[in-house]
Amino acid sequence: MRYNDLIPELGVFDIEKSLSFYTTILPFTIEYQRKDERFAFLSLGRSQLMLEEVSGTEVATDAEIRAGAWRTGALEYPLGRGMNLEIRVDSLDQILAALAQAAYPLKMQPREVWYRRESVLVGQRQFLVMDPDGYLLRFHESLSEKPVDTRDSGS
């Protein structure tokens, strides 16, 4: 296995609930686990993330300290405020169907967006969903690129 240079580690309140969401509803794969540490390493395509169960207290427990826990404050729902994890997939359709089948709510319905990168517009179809702990996941599939129409931008 090749590890990405940046792999987010998400503290979660209930590792079993999170694993069920990520691997039963979403198509992530468990690459390995340390069950005694309530830890799992997951992947989806070239995306990777780690989950570790934590308590909601401001001060880490002895077990969490031994496991290398880092805290900047109290943990309360929704976790990950101010950040979203963008996950590129080949197609959104299978993921959207699985979320609908599980009656799992979306934070933002699928939509097409175009982001400017210098003189090019980069298109993607995306949606937002919050995991059981409130982490915001932004799944997207690439559409295409097209030049910026300078007649519309006033440049």
Coordinates of C-alpha atoms in Angstrom, one line a residue:
M1 CA 0.0 0.0 0.0
R2 CA 1.2 3.5 -0.8
Y3 CA 0.4 6.1 1.8
N4 CA -0.6 9.6 0.8
D5 CA 1.5 12.5 2.0
L6 CA -1.6 14.0 3.8
I7 CA -4.0 11.6 5.6
P8 CA -6.6 13.2 7.9
E9 CA -7.2 11.4 11.2
L10 CA -10.8 11.9 12.4
G11 CA -11.6 11.6 16.1
V12 CA -15.0 9.9 16.3
F13 CA -17.4 9.2 19.2
D14 CA -18.4 5.7 18.2
I15 CA -15.9 3.8 15.9
E16 CA -18.5 1.0 15.1
K17 CA -21.1 3.6 14.0
S18 CA -18.5 5.4 11.9
L19 CA -17.2 2.2 10.3
S20 CA -20.7 1.2 9.4
F21 CA -21.3 4.6 7.7
Y22 CA -18.0 4.6 5.8
T23 CA -18.0 1.0 4.7
T24 CA -21.7 -0.1 4.6
I25 CA -23.3 3.1 3.2
L26 CA -20.2 4.7 1.6
P27 CA -17.9 2.5 -0.4
F28 CA -14.7 2.9 1.7
T29 CA -12.5 -0.1 2.4
I30 CA -10.9 -0.9 5.8
E31 CA -7.2 -1.3 5.0
Y32 CA -6.4 -2.3 8.5
Q33 CA -7.6 -1.9 12.1
R34 CA -6.2 -1.8 15.6
K35 CA -9.3 -2.9 17.4
D36 CA -7.8 -2.6 20.9
E37 CA -7.1 1.1 20.1
R38 CA -10.5 1.7 18.4
F39 CA -8.6 2.7 15.2
A40 CA -9.2 2.0 11.5
F41 CA -7.4 3.1 8.3
L42 CA -9.8 3.5 5.4
S43 CA -9.4 4.1 1.6
L44 CA -11.6 4.9 -1.3
G45 CA -9.8 5.1 -4.6
R46 CA -6.8 7.3 -3.9
S47 CA -8.4 8.9 -0.9
Q48 CA -7.3 7.8 2.6
L49 CA -8.4 8.6 6.1
M50 CA -8.0 7.3 9.6
L51 CA -10.7 7.0 12.3
E52 CA -10.0 6.8 16.0
E53 CA -12.6 6.7 18.8
V54 CA -12.2 9.5 21.3
S55 CA -14.1 10.6 24.3
G56 CA -15.9 14.0 24.3
T57 CA -14.0 15.3 27.3
E58 CA -11.7 18.3 27.0
V59 CA -8.8 16.4 28.6
A60 CA -7.7 13.2 26.9
T61 CA -7.9 10.0 28.8
D62 CA -4.8 8.1 29.8
A63 CA -5.5 5.6 26.9
E64 CA -5.9 8.5 24.5
I65 CA -2.6 10.1 25.7
R66 CA -0.8 6.8 25.2
A67 CA -2.3 6.5 21.7
G68 CA -0.9 10.0 20.9
A69 CA -4.2 12.0 21.1
W70 CA -3.9 15.7 20.3
R71 CA -6.5 18.1 21.6
T72 CA -7.1 21.7 21.1
G73 CA -10.4 21.9 23.0
A74 CA -13.6 20.1 24.0
L75 CA -15.0 17.7 21.4
E76 CA -18.7 18.2 20.7
Y77 CA -20.9 17.6 17.8
P78 CA -20.5 18.6 15.0
L79 CA -16.8 17.8 14.8
G80 CA -14.6 19.3 12.1
R81 CA -16.3 22.7 12.1
G82 CA -14.7 25.0 9.5
M83 CA -13.4 22.2 7.3
N84 CA -14.7 19.9 4.6
L85 CA -13.0 16.9 3.2
E86 CA -13.1 16.8 -0.6
I87 CA -13.2 13.3 -2.0
R88 CA -12.9 12.7 -5.8
V89 CA -14.7 9.7 -7.2
D90 CA -15.3 8.5 -10.7
S91 CA -19.1 8.8 -10.3
L92 CA -21.4 10.1 -7.6
D93 CA -24.4 7.9 -8.7
Q94 CA -23.5 4.8 -6.7
I95 CA -22.8 6.8 -3.5
L96 CA -26.0 8.9 -3.9
A97 CA -28.0 5.7 -4.4
A98 CA -26.6 4.1 -1.3
L99 CA -27.2 7.2 0.8
A100 CA -30.8 7.3 -0.5
Q101 CA -31.3 3.6 0.2
A102 CA -30.2 4.2 3.8
A103 CA -32.4 7.3 4.1
Y104 CA -29.3 9.2 5.0
P105 CA -29.7 13.0 4.6
L106 CA -27.6 15.2 2.4
K107 CA -26.3 18.5 3.6
M108 CA -26.3 19.8 0.0
Q109 CA -28.0 18.2 -3.0
P110 CA -25.9 17.3 -6.0
R111 CA -25.1 20.3 -8.2
E112 CA -22.7 21.3 -11.0
V113 CA -20.2 23.9 -10.2
W114 CA -17.4 25.6 -12.1
Y115 CA -14.3 26.9 -10.3
R116 CA -11.9 29.4 -11.9
R117 CA -8.3 28.4 -12.1
E118 CA -6.4 31.2 -13.8
S119 CA -7.8 31.3 -17.3
V120 CA -9.7 28.0 -17.1
L121 CA -13.0 26.9 -15.5
V122 CA -12.8 23.5 -13.9
G123 CA -16.2 21.7 -13.7
Q124 CA -17.4 19.2 -11.2
R125 CA -20.6 17.7 -9.9
Q126 CA -20.6 17.6 -6.2
F127 CA -22.7 17.1 -3.0
L128 CA -22.2 17.4 0.7
V129 CA -23.0 14.9 3.4
M130 CA -22.1 15.0 7.1
D131 CA -20.8 11.8 8.7
P132 CA -22.3 10.6 12.0
D133 CA -19.9 12.9 14.0
G134 CA -20.6 15.9 11.8
Y135 CA -17.5 15.9 9.6
L136 CA -18.5 17.5 6.3
L137 CA -17.7 15.3 3.3
R138 CA -17.7 16.8 -0.2
F139 CA -17.8 14.1 -2.8
H140 CA -17.2 15.2 -6.4
E141 CA -16.8 13.9 -9.9
S142 CA -14.8 15.8 -12.5
L143 CA -16.7 17.2 -15.5
S144 CA -14.3 19.0 -17.8
E145 CA -12.4 22.2 -18.2
K146 CA -13.2 25.2 -20.4
P147 CA -11.6 28.6 -21.1
V148 CA -13.0 31.5 -19.1
D149 CA -15.2 33.7 -21.3
T150 CA -13.6 37.1 -20.7
R151 CA -16.6 38.8 -22.4
D152 CA -18.7 37.8 -19.3
S153 CA -16.1 38.7 -16.6
G154 CA -15.5 42.3 -17.7
S155 CA -11.7 41.6 -18.1

